[in-house]
Amino acid sequence: MISFTPLKTLENVEFRNLLTGRFFIVLAFRMLATLLGWWVYQLTKDPFSIGLIGLSEVIPAVSCALYAGHVIDMNEKKKLLLICNYTYVFLIGLLLIPAFFHTQLHFTGHEITYYIYGVIFFTGIARAFIGPIVPSMIPKIVQKVNLPNAITLNQATFLISSVCGHAAGGFLIGLFGVKWTLLVIISLILIASAFFWQINKQYSEYKKEDIKILESMREGISYIFKTKEILGALCLDMFAVLFGGAVAMIPVFATDILKSGAEGFGLLNAASDIGSMIIIMTLSMIPLQKNQGKILLVAVAGFGFCIIGFGLSNYYWLSFIFLVMSGMLDGISVVIRGTIVQLKTPDHIRGRVLSVNSIFIMSSNEMGQFESGLTAKMMGVVRSVIFGGSMTVLIALLIGSTNSKLRKMQY
């Protein structure tokens, strides 16, 4: 069993710079996700159009992920991180064109929507690279004894920025509109780059000619399938979030069911992240000591029940509470899953394993957004959310009963 030293890693200046940069860039990404969901729904009034945002990003992200893992393991990571950072600045800058000049250019709502999908397609390529880079850099920055705590703090940073990003996105849209919110998002990404510049370079342990691309990518996939704890945790996350992605339909709930407006939408959109932030900050001080595998399974099943409750609720604050509870349970699963993946992955293959991990994450989040939009169109919004929560509970029961190594997992 690992001896945790809560908050010890924050004494490491380089780790603080990495976390601070990640805070600002995730803040920007969450504000962008909130803005795009709201913007597209206002343009189309079609829940399915929200689902297509996720599909537009996940196709290139998943397609490029294995190659991205190879590139990360074979190259200097700081340089790649900064390239991705500035690529996002350029791509999000392209969204300023319809935001500021749609009247002069006589864009229709559907034309703007298709333009947004096109830009998001290219951000998906950038995401394939930037997603695994930060977690792959952490083990080189902190000592191994502090790694579980560093992973927890990394997740806490992610969730704090998510909470702020979701809420700020909704408030800024309501106060200043889409175009000025986009400018804030670009500014935040530039601030993130200033902190990333302060990180030391991390060179590859390989010479580029030492390993072929296909062989390299196959090595990452093979390692995950041989390690049943990692495979079980990733499958659990992918299918649970795929079916339990109620957050994608929050613009519809806020507008048509709960009648909460842009401000209420921002807070509701941040609710699950608030719950996750609370629990992850707690776990950074009081870590789980045993039975992590069983706790993971229970947390995912409980997450599914909360999604069902959200779908059944017609009251704003009750819906908010269900989402906060779902976030708390999701936070537990995030910490356990992230720790399992990092502790059981050797340094030389970390980028490739984390890229495969990102495929599971992106498949669950963005395909979950698409699945939510599709089932909402087929079943209606409320029924689709209840269906998704029910499937999440079933997935937890199925994986728990078939993967004994995950069920017995302790670290």
mmCIF file of C-alpha atoms in Angstrom:
data_model
loop_
_atom_site.group_PDB
_atom_site.id
_atom_site.type_symbol
_atom_site.label_atom_id
_atom_site.label_comp_id
_atom_site.label_asym_id
_atom_site.label_seq_id
_atom_site.Cartn_x
_atom_site.Cartn_y
_atom_site.Cartn_z
ATOM 1 C CA MET A 1 0.000 0.000 0.000
ATOM 2 C CA ILE A 2 1.312 3.455 -0.941
ATOM 3 C CA SER A 3 2.075 6.074 1.704
ATOM 4 C CA PHE A 4 0.450 9.354 0.636
ATOM 5 C CA THR A 5 1.849 12.756 1.538
ATOM 6 C CA PRO A 6 -1.073 15.149 0.999
ATOM 7 C CA LEU A 7 -0.173 18.416 -0.769
ATOM 8 C CA LYS A 8 3.564 17.589 -0.644
ATOM 9 C CA THR A 9 3.795 17.843 -4.421
ATOM 10 C CA LEU A 10 2.674 21.481 -4.359
ATOM 11 C CA GLU A 11 6.116 22.372 -3.022
ATOM 12 C CA ASN A 12 7.436 21.455 -6.466
ATOM 13 C CA VAL A 13 7.549 24.708 -8.524
ATOM 14 C CA GLU A 14 7.562 22.915 -11.874
ATOM 15 C CA PHE A 15 4.522 20.868 -10.894
ATOM 16 C CA ARG A 16 2.727 24.058 -9.813
ATOM 17 C CA ASN A 17 3.459 25.652 -13.199
ATOM 18 C CA LEU A 18 2.118 22.581 -14.986
ATOM 19 C CA LEU A 19 -1.067 22.583 -12.904
ATOM 20 C CA THR A 20 -1.583 26.335 -13.254
ATOM 21 C CA GLY A 21 -1.205 26.159 -17.020
ATOM 22 C CA ARG A 22 -3.604 23.237 -17.117
ATOM 23 C CA PHE A 23 -6.065 25.188 -14.983
ATOM 24 C CA PHE A 24 -6.247 28.033 -17.491
ATOM 25 C CA ILE A 25 -6.387 25.863 -20.586
ATOM 26 C CA VAL A 26 -9.112 23.574 -19.179
ATOM 27 C CA LEU A 27 -10.981 26.684 -18.012
ATOM 28 C CA ALA A 28 -10.912 27.872 -21.622
ATOM 29 C CA PHE A 29 -11.955 24.475 -23.018
ATOM 30 C CA ARG A 30 -14.923 24.180 -20.646
ATOM 31 C CA MET A 31 -16.049 27.712 -21.429
ATOM 32 C CA LEU A 32 -15.798 26.835 -25.122
ATOM 33 C CA ALA A 33 -17.824 23.636 -24.689
ATOM 34 C CA THR A 34 -20.496 25.556 -22.780
ATOM 35 C CA LEU A 35 -20.534 28.306 -25.383
ATOM 36 C CA LEU A 36 -20.763 25.936 -28.348
ATOM 37 C CA GLY A 37 -23.630 23.930 -26.858
ATOM 38 C CA TRP A 38 -25.578 27.111 -26.134
ATOM 39 C CA TRP A 39 -24.676 28.805 -29.448
ATOM 40 C CA VAL A 40 -25.572 25.828 -31.636
ATOM 41 C CA TYR A 41 -28.859 25.182 -29.837
ATOM 42 C CA GLN A 42 -29.864 28.836 -30.167
ATOM 43 C CA LEU A 43 -29.059 28.669 -33.891
ATOM 44 C CA THR A 44 -30.918 25.417 -34.587
ATOM 45 C CA LYS A 45 -33.301 24.658 -31.677
ATOM 46 C CA ASP A 46 -32.469 20.996 -32.339
ATOM 47 C CA PRO A 47 -31.038 18.772 -29.560
ATOM 48 C CA PHE A 48 -29.440 16.526 -32.172
ATOM 49 C CA SER A 49 -27.302 19.432 -33.381
ATOM 50 C CA ILE A 50 -25.644 19.508 -29.933
ATOM 51 C CA GLY A 51 -24.755 15.844 -30.304
ATOM 52 C CA LEU A 52 -23.066 16.574 -33.624
ATOM 53 C CA ILE A 53 -20.612 18.901 -31.860
ATOM 54 C CA GLY A 54 -19.227 15.912 -29.975
ATOM 55 C CA LEU A 55 -19.184 13.752 -33.098
ATOM 56 C CA SER A 56 -17.304 16.451 -35.023
ATOM 57 C CA GLU A 57 -14.527 16.397 -32.428
ATOM 58 C CA VAL A 58 -14.359 12.748 -31.462
ATOM 59 C CA ILE A 59 -13.888 11.337 -34.986
ATOM 60 C CA PRO A 60 -10.543 13.075 -35.654
ATOM 61 C CA ALA A 61 -9.481 12.850 -31.992
ATOM 62 C CA VAL A 62 -9.915 9.085 -31.793
ATOM 63 C CA SER A 63 -8.510 8.568 -35.303
ATOM 64 C CA CYS A 64 -5.293 10.391 -34.410
ATOM 65 C CA ALA A 65 -4.922 9.220 -30.797
ATOM 66 C CA LEU A 66 -2.686 6.183 -31.340
ATOM 67 C CA TYR A 67 -0.337 8.133 -33.589
ATOM 68 C CA ALA A 68 -0.367 10.979 -31.046
ATOM 69 C CA GLY A 69 0.802 8.570 -28.352
ATOM 70 C CA HIS A 70 3.699 7.482 -30.536
ATOM 71 C CA VAL A 71 4.673 11.102 -31.223
ATOM 72 C CA ILE A 72 4.504 11.992 -27.503
ATOM 73 C CA ASP A 73 6.780 9.092 -26.490
ATOM 74 C CA MET A 74 9.277 9.809 -29.292
ATOM 75 C CA ASN A 75 9.561 13.607 -28.961
ATOM 76 C CA GLU A 76 10.203 16.400 -26.484
ATOM 77 C CA LYS A 77 6.939 16.941 -24.610
ATOM 78 C CA LYS A 78 7.128 20.639 -23.710
ATOM 79 C CA LYS A 79 7.478 21.619 -27.373
ATOM 80 C CA LEU A 80 4.464 19.479 -28.333
ATOM 81 C CA LEU A 81 2.399 20.991 -25.526
ATOM 82 C CA LEU A 82 3.114 24.541 -26.692
ATOM 83 C CA ILE A 83 2.415 23.690 -30.348
ATOM 84 C CA CYS A 84 -0.984 22.294 -29.362
ATOM 85 C CA ASN A 85 -1.638 25.332 -27.180
ATOM 86 C CA TYR A 86 -1.085 27.831 -30.010
ATOM 87 C CA THR A 87 -2.958 25.645 -32.497
ATOM 88 C CA TYR A 88 -6.023 26.024 -30.297
ATOM 89 C CA VAL A 89 -5.562 29.804 -30.261
ATOM 90 C CA PHE A 90 -5.615 29.848 -34.067
ATOM 91 C CA LEU A 91 -8.592 27.503 -34.437
ATOM 92 C CA ILE A 92 -10.772 29.201 -31.828
ATOM 93 C CA GLY A 93 -9.817 32.502 -33.437
ATOM 94 C CA LEU A 94 -11.534 31.253 -36.601
ATOM 95 C CA LEU A 95 -14.826 31.181 -34.675
ATOM 96 C CA LEU A 96 -14.568 34.960 -34.252
ATOM 97 C CA ILE A 97 -15.445 35.354 -37.948
ATOM 98 C CA PRO A 98 -19.101 34.229 -37.696
ATOM 99 C CA ALA A 99 -19.374 35.617 -34.155
ATOM 100 C CA PHE A 100 -18.434 39.179 -35.171
ATOM 101 C CA PHE A 101 -19.269 39.333 -38.872
ATOM 102 C CA HIS A 102 -22.231 37.001 -39.466
ATOM 103 C CA THR A 103 -24.501 39.941 -40.354
ATOM 104 C CA GLN A 104 -22.079 41.517 -42.804
ATOM 105 C CA LEU A 105 -21.304 38.133 -44.388
ATOM 106 C CA HIS A 106 -25.013 37.168 -44.476
ATOM 107 C CA PHE A 107 -24.463 33.822 -42.751
ATOM 108 C CA THR A 108 -27.581 31.810 -41.951
ATOM 109 C CA GLY A 109 -27.909 29.937 -38.669
ATOM 110 C CA HIS A 110 -27.292 26.596 -40.369
ATOM 111 C CA GLU A 111 -24.245 27.914 -42.216
ATOM 112 C CA ILE A 112 -22.733 29.099 -38.931
ATOM 113 C CA THR A 113 -23.481 25.708 -37.383
ATOM 114 C CA TYR A 114 -21.697 23.836 -40.177
ATOM 115 C CA TYR A 115 -18.772 26.243 -39.913
ATOM 116 C CA ILE A 116 -18.552 25.496 -36.171
ATOM 117 C CA TYR A 117 -18.542 21.753 -36.872
ATOM 118 C CA GLY A 118 -15.670 22.251 -39.326
ATOM 119 C CA VAL A 119 -13.544 24.174 -36.829
ATOM 120 C CA ILE A 120 -14.270 21.649 -34.071
ATOM 121 C CA PHE A 121 -13.124 18.845 -36.393
ATOM 122 C CA PHE A 122 -9.637 20.365 -36.429
ATOM 123 C CA THR A 123 -9.626 21.025 -32.677
ATOM 124 C CA GLY A 124 -10.263 17.292 -32.354
ATOM 125 C CA ILE A 125 -6.919 16.607 -34.031
ATOM 126 C CA ALA A 126 -5.178 18.964 -31.610
ATOM 127 C CA ARG A 127 -6.988 17.351 -28.702
ATOM 128 C CA ALA A 128 -5.609 13.920 -29.630
ATOM 129 C CA PHE A 129 -2.163 15.284 -28.809
ATOM 130 C CA ILE A 130 -2.793 17.685 -25.931
ATOM 131 C CA GLY A 131 -4.956 15.284 -23.917
ATOM 132 C CA PRO A 132 -2.229 12.744 -23.020
ATOM 133 C CA ILE A 133 0.708 15.193 -22.821
ATOM 134 C CA VAL A 134 0.082 16.733 -19.383
ATOM 135 C CA PRO A 135 -0.529 13.452 -17.482
ATOM 136 C CA SER A 136 2.442 11.857 -19.255
ATOM 137 C CA MET A 137 4.697 14.670 -17.957
ATOM 138 C CA ILE A 138 3.704 14.340 -14.295
ATOM 139 C CA PRO A 139 5.738 11.204 -13.400
ATOM 140 C CA LYS A 140 8.908 12.934 -14.635
ATOM 141 C CA ILE A 141 8.240 15.972 -12.446
ATOM 142 C CA VAL A 142 7.221 14.424 -9.100
ATOM 143 C CA GLN A 143 8.707 11.593 -7.055
ATOM 144 C CA LYS A 144 6.991 8.219 -7.307
ATOM 145 C CA VAL A 145 5.906 8.291 -3.654
ATOM 146 C CA ASN A 146 3.954 11.488 -4.399
ATOM 147 C CA LEU A 147 2.494 10.271 -7.707
ATOM 148 C CA PRO A 148 -0.962 9.218 -6.403
ATOM 149 C CA ASN A 149 -1.314 12.569 -4.665
ATOM 150 C CA ALA A 150 -0.113 14.376 -7.821
ATOM 151 C CA ILE A 151 -2.734 12.531 -9.878
ATOM 152 C CA THR A 152 -5.435 13.540 -7.407
ATOM 153 C CA LEU A 153 -4.312 17.179 -7.450
ATOM 154 C CA ASN A 154 -4.188 17.084 -11.251
ATOM 155 C CA GLN A 155 -7.790 15.879 -11.312
ATOM 156 C CA ALA A 156 -8.750 18.479 -8.698
ATOM 157 C CA THR A 157 -7.237 21.200 -10.870
ATOM 158 C CA PHE A 158 -9.123 19.873 -13.869
ATOM 159 C CA LEU A 159 -12.414 19.869 -12.008
ATOM 160 C CA ILE A 160 -11.987 23.263 -10.355
ATOM 161 C CA SER A 161 -11.288 24.767 -13.766
ATOM 162 C CA SER A 162 -14.249 22.828 -15.191
ATOM 163 C CA VAL A 163 -16.571 24.248 -12.553
ATOM 164 C CA CYS A 164 -15.324 27.769 -13.161
ATOM 165 C CA GLY A 165 -15.381 27.287 -16.925
ATOM 166 C CA HIS A 166 -18.927 25.950 -17.121
ATOM 167 C CA ALA A 167 -20.294 28.604 -14.772
ATOM 168 C CA ALA A 168 -18.273 31.487 -16.242
ATOM 169 C CA GLY A 169 -19.207 30.432 -19.758
ATOM 170 C CA GLY A 170 -22.907 30.659 -18.983
ATOM 171 C CA PHE A 171 -22.603 33.960 -17.114
ATOM 172 C CA LEU A 172 -20.394 35.588 -19.761
ATOM 173 C CA ILE A 173 -22.731 34.508 -22.564
ATOM 174 C CA GLY A 174 -25.636 36.026 -20.668
ATOM 175 C CA LEU A 175 -23.775 39.265 -19.909
ATOM 176 C CA PHE A 176 -21.645 39.903 -22.993
ATOM 177 C CA GLY A 177 -22.738 37.469 -25.695
ATOM 178 C CA VAL A 178 -20.910 34.827 -27.710
ATOM 179 C CA LYS A 179 -18.282 36.968 -29.449
ATOM 180 C CA TRP A 180 -16.790 38.565 -26.350
ATOM 181 C CA THR A 181 -16.819 35.241 -24.519
ATOM 182 C CA LEU A 182 -14.749 33.795 -27.370
ATOM 183 C CA LEU A 183 -12.159 36.533 -26.870
ATOM 184 C CA VAL A 184 -11.934 35.673 -23.174
ATOM 185 C CA ILE A 185 -11.393 32.005 -24.076
ATOM 186 C CA ILE A 186 -8.510 32.845 -26.420
ATOM 187 C CA SER A 187 -6.928 35.065 -23.747
ATOM 188 C CA LEU A 188 -7.063 32.237 -21.203
ATOM 189 C CA ILE A 189 -5.257 29.845 -23.552
ATOM 190 C CA LEU A 190 -2.512 32.427 -24.054
ATOM 191 C CA ILE A 191 -2.168 32.780 -20.262
ATOM 192 C CA ALA A 192 -1.835 28.986 -20.007
ATOM 193 C CA SER A 193 1.052 29.051 -22.488
ATOM 194 C CA ALA A 194 2.971 31.478 -20.249
ATOM 195 C CA PHE A 195 3.033 28.858 -17.477
ATOM 196 C CA PHE A 196 3.885 26.006 -19.848
ATOM 197 C CA TRP A 197 6.968 27.930 -20.968
ATOM 198 C CA GLN A 198 8.291 27.642 -17.372
ATOM 199 C CA ILE A 199 8.346 23.819 -17.458
ATOM 200 C CA ASN A 200 11.597 21.976 -18.111
ATOM 201 C CA LYS A 201 11.997 20.078 -21.350
ATOM 202 C CA GLN A 202 11.267 16.333 -21.274
ATOM 203 C CA TYR A 203 13.134 14.411 -23.925
ATOM 204 C CA SER A 204 12.235 10.982 -25.248
ATOM 205 C CA GLU A 205 13.992 7.869 -23.987
ATOM 206 C CA TYR A 206 13.982 6.562 -27.563
ATOM 207 C CA LYS A 207 15.844 7.418 -30.699
ATOM 208 C CA LYS A 208 13.289 7.947 -33.439
ATOM 209 C CA GLU A 209 14.820 5.237 -35.608
ATOM 210 C CA ASP A 210 14.658 2.669 -32.785
ATOM 211 C CA ILE A 211 11.001 1.801 -33.236
ATOM 212 C CA LYS A 212 8.536 1.736 -36.107
ATOM 213 C CA ILE A 213 5.266 3.654 -35.877
ATOM 214 C CA LEU A 214 2.904 0.683 -36.202
ATOM 215 C CA GLU A 215 4.954 -1.401 -33.780
ATOM 216 C CA SER A 216 4.955 1.494 -31.319
ATOM 217 C CA MET A 217 1.189 1.958 -31.460
ATOM 218 C CA ARG A 218 0.589 -1.777 -31.151
ATOM 219 C CA GLU A 219 2.732 -1.889 -28.004
ATOM 220 C CA GLY A 220 0.461 0.578 -26.186
ATOM 221 C CA ILE A 221 -2.717 -1.290 -27.110
ATOM 222 C CA SER A 222 -1.184 -4.659 -26.197
ATOM 223 C CA TYR A 223 -0.116 -3.464 -22.755
ATOM 224 C CA ILE A 224 -3.630 -2.281 -21.868
ATOM 225 C CA PHE A 225 -5.273 -5.525 -22.971
ATOM 226 C CA LYS A 226 -2.754 -7.534 -20.931
ATOM 227 C CA THR A 227 -3.406 -5.459 -17.801
ATOM 228 C CA LYS A 228 -6.952 -6.380 -16.783
ATOM 229 C CA GLU A 229 -7.237 -3.732 -14.050
ATOM 230 C CA ILE A 230 -6.538 -0.963 -16.564
ATOM 231 C CA LEU A 231 -8.764 -2.493 -19.227
ATOM 232 C CA GLY A 232 -11.656 -2.959 -16.805
ATOM 233 C CA ALA A 233 -11.383 0.571 -15.406
ATOM 234 C CA LEU A 234 -11.253 2.126 -18.880
ATOM 235 C CA CYS A 235 -14.181 0.076 -20.185
ATOM 236 C CA LEU A 236 -16.198 0.949 -17.103
ATOM 237 C CA ASP A 237 -15.557 4.647 -17.638
ATOM 238 C CA MET A 238 -16.172 4.556 -21.387
ATOM 239 C CA PHE A 239 -19.520 2.790 -21.321
ATOM 240 C CA ALA A 240 -20.777 4.484 -18.163
ATOM 241 C CA VAL A 241 -20.115 7.993 -19.449
ATOM 242 C CA LEU A 242 -21.224 7.026 -22.961
ATOM 243 C CA PHE A 243 -24.694 6.228 -21.675
ATOM 244 C CA GLY A 244 -24.730 8.570 -18.677
ATOM 245 C CA GLY A 245 -23.834 11.785 -20.508
ATOM 246 C CA ALA A 246 -26.817 13.831 -19.363
ATOM 247 C CA VAL A 247 -24.701 16.994 -19.356
ATOM 248 C CA ALA A 248 -24.952 17.179 -23.143
ATOM 249 C CA MET A 249 -28.694 17.786 -22.851
ATOM 250 C CA ILE A 250 -28.453 20.486 -20.181
ATOM 251 C CA PRO A 251 -29.010 23.296 -22.752
ATOM 252 C CA VAL A 252 -32.358 21.654 -23.577
ATOM 253 C CA PHE A 253 -33.308 21.115 -19.916
ATOM 254 C CA ALA A 254 -32.313 24.681 -19.017
ATOM 255 C CA THR A 255 -34.197 26.222 -21.936
ATOM 256 C CA ASP A 256 -37.316 24.078 -22.358
ATOM 257 C CA ILE A 257 -37.913 22.122 -19.121
ATOM 258 C CA LEU A 258 -36.454 24.056 -16.181
ATOM 259 C CA LYS A 259 -36.812 27.535 -17.806
ATOM 260 C CA SER A 260 -33.631 28.786 -16.135
ATOM 261 C CA GLY A 261 -32.094 30.963 -18.863
ATOM 262 C CA ALA A 262 -28.390 31.443 -19.667
ATOM 263 C CA GLU A 263 -27.343 32.131 -16.065
ATOM 264 C CA GLY A 264 -29.164 29.092 -14.694
ATOM 265 C CA PHE A 265 -27.757 27.047 -17.554
ATOM 266 C CA GLY A 266 -24.193 27.968 -16.578
ATOM 267 C CA LEU A 267 -24.684 26.916 -12.945
ATOM 268 C CA LEU A 268 -26.517 23.728 -13.912
ATOM 269 C CA ASN A 269 -23.770 22.919 -16.392
ATOM 270 C CA ALA A 270 -21.198 23.284 -13.604
ATOM 271 C CA ALA A 271 -23.140 21.228 -11.039
ATOM 272 C CA SER A 272 -21.535 17.846 -11.687
ATOM 273 C CA ASP A 273 -18.087 19.421 -11.685
ATOM 274 C CA ILE A 274 -18.850 21.114 -8.358
ATOM 275 C CA GLY A 275 -19.597 17.707 -6.871
ATOM 276 C CA SER A 276 -16.453 16.227 -8.388
ATOM 277 C CA MET A 277 -14.347 19.110 -7.102
ATOM 278 C CA ILE A 278 -15.656 18.669 -3.551
ATOM 279 C CA ILE A 279 -14.916 14.966 -3.448
ATOM 280 C CA ILE A 280 -11.535 15.175 -5.154
ATOM 281 C CA MET A 281 -10.319 17.921 -2.829
ATOM 282 C CA THR A 282 -11.445 15.687 0.045
ATOM 283 C CA LEU A 283 -9.587 12.703 -1.402
ATOM 284 C CA SER A 284 -6.418 14.784 -1.817
ATOM 285 C CA MET A 285 -6.391 15.177 1.988
ATOM 286 C CA ILE A 286 -8.018 11.868 3.011
ATOM 287 C CA PRO A 287 -7.144 9.286 0.334
ATOM 288 C CA LEU A 288 -8.910 5.971 -0.125
ATOM 289 C CA GLN A 289 -6.874 3.311 1.714
ATOM 290 C CA LYS A 290 -8.393 0.037 0.543
ATOM 291 C CA ASN A 291 -11.035 -1.714 -1.616
ATOM 292 C CA GLN A 292 -10.598 0.856 -4.390
ATOM 293 C CA GLY A 293 -11.887 -1.553 -7.049
ATOM 294 C CA LYS A 294 -15.166 -2.205 -5.257
ATOM 295 C CA ILE A 295 -15.584 1.504 -4.481
ATOM 296 C CA LEU A 296 -15.105 2.282 -8.181
ATOM 297 C CA LEU A 297 -17.907 -0.077 -9.184
ATOM 298 C CA VAL A 298 -20.311 1.248 -6.532
ATOM 299 C CA ALA A 299 -19.517 4.845 -7.504
ATOM 300 C CA VAL A 300 -20.317 4.239 -11.179
ATOM 301 C CA ALA A 301 -23.599 2.504 -10.356
ATOM 302 C CA GLY A 302 -24.549 5.378 -8.042
ATOM 303 C CA PHE A 303 -23.682 7.824 -10.811
ATOM 304 C CA GLY A 304 -26.212 6.068 -13.039
ATOM 305 C CA PHE A 305 -28.973 6.369 -10.416
ATOM 306 C CA CYS A 306 -28.278 10.110 -10.085
ATOM 307 C CA ILE A 307 -28.635 10.546 -13.857
ATOM 308 C CA ILE A 308 -32.004 8.789 -13.688
ATOM 309 C CA GLY A 309 -33.052 11.181 -10.909
ATOM 310 C CA PHE A 310 -31.979 14.182 -12.982
ATOM 311 C CA GLY A 311 -34.025 12.974 -15.937
ATOM 312 C CA LEU A 312 -37.145 12.576 -13.775
ATOM 313 C CA SER A 313 -36.859 15.961 -12.042
ATOM 314 C CA ASN A 314 -38.888 19.010 -13.063
ATOM 315 C CA TYR A 315 -37.462 21.281 -10.339
ATOM 316 C CA TYR A 316 -34.311 23.319 -10.907
ATOM 317 C CA TRP A 317 -32.684 22.859 -7.486
ATOM 318 C CA LEU A 318 -33.522 19.153 -7.345
ATOM 319 C CA SER A 319 -31.945 18.722 -10.768
ATOM 320 C CA PHE A 320 -28.933 20.673 -9.537
ATOM 321 C CA ILE A 321 -28.584 18.385 -6.476
ATOM 322 C CA PHE A 322 -28.760 15.221 -8.585
ATOM 323 C CA LEU A 323 -26.019 16.570 -10.850
ATOM 324 C CA VAL A 324 -23.831 17.533 -7.872
ATOM 325 C CA MET A 325 -24.229 14.013 -6.440
ATOM 326 C CA SER A 326 -23.417 12.480 -9.821
ATOM 327 C CA GLY A 327 -20.281 14.608 -9.927
ATOM 328 C CA MET A 328 -19.178 13.447 -6.478
ATOM 329 C CA LEU A 329 -19.500 9.814 -7.497
ATOM 330 C CA ASP A 330 -17.823 10.476 -10.834
ATOM 331 C CA GLY A 331 -14.968 12.223 -8.995
ATOM 332 C CA ILE A 332 -14.316 9.091 -6.957
ATOM 333 C CA SER A 333 -14.149 6.987 -10.120
ATOM 334 C CA VAL A 334 -11.874 9.506 -11.857
ATOM 335 C CA VAL A 335 -9.319 9.421 -9.026
ATOM 336 C CA ILE A 336 -9.315 5.627 -8.765
ATOM 337 C CA ARG A 337 -9.133 5.091 -12.515
ATOM 338 C CA GLY A 338 -6.390 7.683 -13.011
ATOM 339 C CA THR A 339 -4.281 6.213 -10.224
ATOM 340 C CA ILE A 340 -4.650 2.674 -11.574
ATOM 341 C CA VAL A 341 -3.529 3.740 -15.060
ATOM 342 C CA GLN A 342 -0.520 5.755 -13.872
ATOM 343 C CA LEU A 343 0.753 3.280 -11.272
ATOM 344 C CA LYS A 344 0.548 0.279 -13.581
ATOM 345 C CA THR A 345 2.166 1.961 -16.619
ATOM 346 C CA PRO A 346 5.966 2.051 -17.172
ATOM 347 C CA ASP A 347 7.509 5.419 -18.113
ATOM 348 C CA HIS A 348 8.755 4.368 -21.554
ATOM 349 C CA ILE A 349 5.252 3.518 -22.769
ATOM 350 C CA ARG A 350 3.263 6.097 -20.802
ATOM 351 C CA GLY A 351 2.390 8.375 -23.734
ATOM 352 C CA ARG A 352 0.971 5.521 -25.778
ATOM 353 C CA VAL A 353 -1.009 4.038 -22.898
ATOM 354 C CA LEU A 354 -2.409 7.459 -21.996
ATOM 355 C CA SER A 355 -3.312 8.011 -25.653
ATOM 356 C CA VAL A 356 -5.297 4.781 -25.648
ATOM 357 C CA ASN A 357 -6.769 5.986 -22.369
ATOM 358 C CA SER A 358 -7.724 9.224 -24.132
ATOM 359 C CA ILE A 359 -9.534 7.196 -26.799
ATOM 360 C CA PHE A 360 -11.700 5.670 -24.082
ATOM 361 C CA ILE A 361 -12.277 9.081 -22.496
ATOM 362 C CA MET A 362 -13.032 10.850 -25.778
ATOM 363 C CA SER A 363 -15.203 7.982 -26.953
ATOM 364 C CA SER A 364 -17.219 8.188 -23.751
ATOM 365 C CA ASN A 365 -17.511 11.981 -23.576
ATOM 366 C CA GLU A 366 -17.929 13.028 -27.199
ATOM 367 C CA MET A 367 -19.674 9.861 -28.385
ATOM 368 C CA GLY A 368 -21.797 10.179 -25.252
ATOM 369 C CA GLN A 369 -22.746 13.666 -26.413
ATOM 370 C CA PHE A 370 -23.669 12.248 -29.824
ATOM 371 C CA GLU A 371 -25.528 9.322 -28.236
ATOM 372 C CA SER A 372 -27.473 11.744 -26.060
ATOM 373 C CA GLY A 373 -28.439 13.836 -29.060
ATOM 374 C CA LEU A 374 -29.447 10.789 -31.086
ATOM 375 C CA THR A 375 -31.498 9.117 -28.342
ATOM 376 C CA ALA A 376 -33.089 12.473 -27.490
ATOM 377 C CA LYS A 377 -34.249 12.734 -31.090
ATOM 378 C CA MET A 378 -35.569 9.156 -31.054
ATOM 379 C CA MET A 379 -37.039 8.928 -27.531
ATOM 380 C CA GLY A 380 -37.416 12.488 -26.368
ATOM 381 C CA VAL A 381 -34.985 14.281 -24.075
ATOM 382 C CA VAL A 382 -36.290 13.034 -20.708
ATOM 383 C CA ARG A 383 -36.595 9.390 -21.748
ATOM 384 C CA SER A 384 -33.131 9.431 -23.311
ATOM 385 C CA VAL A 385 -31.557 10.606 -20.036
ATOM 386 C CA ILE A 386 -33.411 7.971 -17.996
ATOM 387 C CA PHE A 387 -32.368 5.313 -20.515
ATOM 388 C CA GLY A 388 -28.734 6.428 -20.281
ATOM 389 C CA GLY A 389 -28.706 6.296 -16.484
ATOM 390 C CA SER A 390 -30.246 2.828 -16.492
ATOM 391 C CA MET A 391 -27.636 1.553 -18.935
ATOM 392 C CA THR A 392 -24.871 2.973 -16.729
ATOM 393 C CA VAL A 393 -26.116 0.947 -13.747
ATOM 394 C CA LEU A 394 -26.253 -2.198 -15.877
ATOM 395 C CA ILE A 395 -22.721 -1.649 -17.190
ATOM 396 C CA ALA A 396 -21.355 -1.328 -13.639
ATOM 397 C CA LEU A 397 -23.060 -4.582 -12.632
ATOM 398 C CA LEU A 398 -21.796 -6.403 -15.742
ATOM 399 C CA ILE A 399 -18.145 -5.340 -15.424
ATOM 400 C CA GLY A 400 -18.165 -5.899 -11.666
ATOM 401 C CA SER A 401 -19.372 -9.459 -12.118
ATOM 402 C CA THR A 402 -16.924 -10.357 -14.924
ATOM 403 C CA ASN A 403 -13.640 -8.619 -13.981
ATOM 404 C CA SER A 404 -12.431 -10.073 -10.691
ATOM 405 C CA LYS A 405 -9.033 -8.318 -10.861
ATOM 406 C CA LEU A 406 -10.684 -4.909 -10.994
ATOM 407 C CA ARG A 407 -13.147 -5.862 -8.280
ATOM 408 C CA LYS A 408 -10.309 -6.930 -5.972
ATOM 409 C CA MET A 409 -8.006 -4.058 -6.940
ATOM 410 C CA GLN A 410 -6.186 -2.200 -4.128
ATOM 411 C CA TYR A 411 -3.184 0.128 -4.240
#
